[in-house]
XYZ file of C-alpha atoms in Angstrom:
156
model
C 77.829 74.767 105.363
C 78.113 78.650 104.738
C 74.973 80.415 105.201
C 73.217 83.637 104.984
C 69.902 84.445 106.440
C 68.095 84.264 102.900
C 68.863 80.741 102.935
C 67.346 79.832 105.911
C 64.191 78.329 106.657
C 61.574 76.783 109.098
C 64.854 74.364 110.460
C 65.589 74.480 113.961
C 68.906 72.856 114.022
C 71.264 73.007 111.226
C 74.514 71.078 112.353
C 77.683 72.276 110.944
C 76.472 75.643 109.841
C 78.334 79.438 109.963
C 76.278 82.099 109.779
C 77.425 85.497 107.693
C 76.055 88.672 107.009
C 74.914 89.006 103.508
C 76.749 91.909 100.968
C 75.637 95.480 102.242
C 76.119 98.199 99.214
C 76.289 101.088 101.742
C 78.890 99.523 103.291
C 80.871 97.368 100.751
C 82.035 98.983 97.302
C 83.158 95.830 94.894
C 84.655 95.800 91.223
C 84.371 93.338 88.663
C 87.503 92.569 87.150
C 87.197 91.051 83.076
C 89.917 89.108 81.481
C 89.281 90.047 77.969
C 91.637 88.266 74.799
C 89.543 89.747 72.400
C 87.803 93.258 71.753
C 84.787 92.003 72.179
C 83.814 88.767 74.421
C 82.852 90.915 77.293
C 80.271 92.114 75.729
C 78.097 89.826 76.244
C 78.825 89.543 79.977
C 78.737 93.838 80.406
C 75.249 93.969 78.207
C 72.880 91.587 80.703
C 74.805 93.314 84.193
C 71.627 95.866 84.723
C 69.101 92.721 84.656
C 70.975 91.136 87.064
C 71.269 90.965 91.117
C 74.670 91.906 91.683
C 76.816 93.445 94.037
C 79.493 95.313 91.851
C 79.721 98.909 91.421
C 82.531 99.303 88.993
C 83.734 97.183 86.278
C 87.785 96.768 84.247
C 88.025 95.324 81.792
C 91.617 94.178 80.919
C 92.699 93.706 77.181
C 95.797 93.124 75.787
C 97.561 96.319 73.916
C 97.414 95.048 70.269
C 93.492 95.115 70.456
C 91.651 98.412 69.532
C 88.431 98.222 71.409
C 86.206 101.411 71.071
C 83.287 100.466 72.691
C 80.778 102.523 74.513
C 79.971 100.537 77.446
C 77.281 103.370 78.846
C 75.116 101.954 76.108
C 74.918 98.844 77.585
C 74.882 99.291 81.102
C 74.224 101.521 83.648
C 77.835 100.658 85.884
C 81.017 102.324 85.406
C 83.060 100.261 83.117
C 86.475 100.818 82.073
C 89.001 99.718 80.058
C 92.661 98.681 81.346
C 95.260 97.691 78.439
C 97.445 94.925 80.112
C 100.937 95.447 80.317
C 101.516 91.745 81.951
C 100.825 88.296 81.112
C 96.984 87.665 81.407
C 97.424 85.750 84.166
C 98.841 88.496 86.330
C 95.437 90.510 85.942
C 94.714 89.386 89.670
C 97.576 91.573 90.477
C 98.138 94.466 87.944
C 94.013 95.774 87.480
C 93.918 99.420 88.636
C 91.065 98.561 91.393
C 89.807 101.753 93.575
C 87.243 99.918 95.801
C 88.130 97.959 98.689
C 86.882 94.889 97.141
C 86.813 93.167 93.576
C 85.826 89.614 91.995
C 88.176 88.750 88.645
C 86.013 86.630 85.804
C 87.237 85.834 82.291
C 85.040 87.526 79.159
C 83.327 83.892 78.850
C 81.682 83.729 82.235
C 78.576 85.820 82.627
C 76.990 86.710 86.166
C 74.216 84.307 87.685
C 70.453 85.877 87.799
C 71.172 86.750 91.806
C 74.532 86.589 93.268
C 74.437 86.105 97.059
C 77.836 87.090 98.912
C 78.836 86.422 102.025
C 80.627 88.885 104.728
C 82.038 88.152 107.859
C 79.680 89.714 110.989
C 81.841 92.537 112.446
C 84.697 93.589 110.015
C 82.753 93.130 107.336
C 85.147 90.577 105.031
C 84.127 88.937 101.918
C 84.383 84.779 103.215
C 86.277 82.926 100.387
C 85.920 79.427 100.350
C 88.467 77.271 99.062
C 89.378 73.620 99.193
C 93.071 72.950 100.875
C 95.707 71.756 98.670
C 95.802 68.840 100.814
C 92.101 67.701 100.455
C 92.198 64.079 99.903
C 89.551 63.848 97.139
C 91.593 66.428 94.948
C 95.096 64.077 95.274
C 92.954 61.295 93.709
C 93.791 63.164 90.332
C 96.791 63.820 88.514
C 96.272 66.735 87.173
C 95.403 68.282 90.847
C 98.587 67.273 92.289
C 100.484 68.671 88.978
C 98.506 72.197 90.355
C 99.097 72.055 93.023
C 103.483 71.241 93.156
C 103.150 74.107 90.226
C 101.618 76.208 92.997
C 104.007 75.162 95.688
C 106.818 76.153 93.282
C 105.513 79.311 92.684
């Protein structure tokens, strides 16, 4: 279990628990990265950002070249957002956004961001921690479609 001292309580023992550092915003700078499809998706994702607890200071949002988008985005929130026309396949967005911090999250335009978001940093260097589930996990090789992910990923 992944903890950070928020989400402890009165327990005196928790068995199989790390302990992290929660996200520090004098010491961690992190971007939100928007796969957009459309002009105007994001939107609704960019508009509730300022009523949310959040750790990003900066937000891209990547659309494809065909679409005009001429939003004002200051009207909506009080974060730096900025637009990034994709010169890749969508999927490559993880690689080609033009991210300046140290740090960034990618999301598509038809996620929005929870009511408090609680990130977790390794003690000492300071790392975002990342879980993930091994591409061996037994539960996930129950399903076909897993195992098609994951010898697609292998390939790749």
């Amino acid at each position: 279990t992944n903890l950070i001292p928020r989400h402890l309580g009165p327990e005196y023992v928790i068995h199989g628990a790390k302990l992290y550092s929660p996200w520090d915003p004098a010491r961690t700078e992190i971007t939100l990265v928007i796969s957009e499809w459309f002009f105007d998706r994001s939107l609704n994702l960019i508009k509730i950002l300022d009523n949310k607890d959040h750790p990003f200071n900066k937000v891209i949002v990547m659309i494809p070249p065909s679409i005009s988008n001429s939003h004002d985005y200051s009207k909506y929130t009080s974060i730096p957002v900025s637009l990034q026309f994709r010169d890749t396949p969508d999927f490559m967005d993880l690689c080609s956004a033009e991210v300046t911090t140290e740090w960034f999250m990618i999301t598509n335009s038809y996620h929005l961001v929870s009511r408090h978001v609680d990130l977790m940093f390794t003690p000492g260097k300071f790392a975002p921690v990342i879980p993930f589930t091994p591409a061996t996990y037994p539960f996930c090789l129950k399903f076909p479609y897993c195992k098609e992910i994951i010898h697609l990923a292998q390939r790749w």
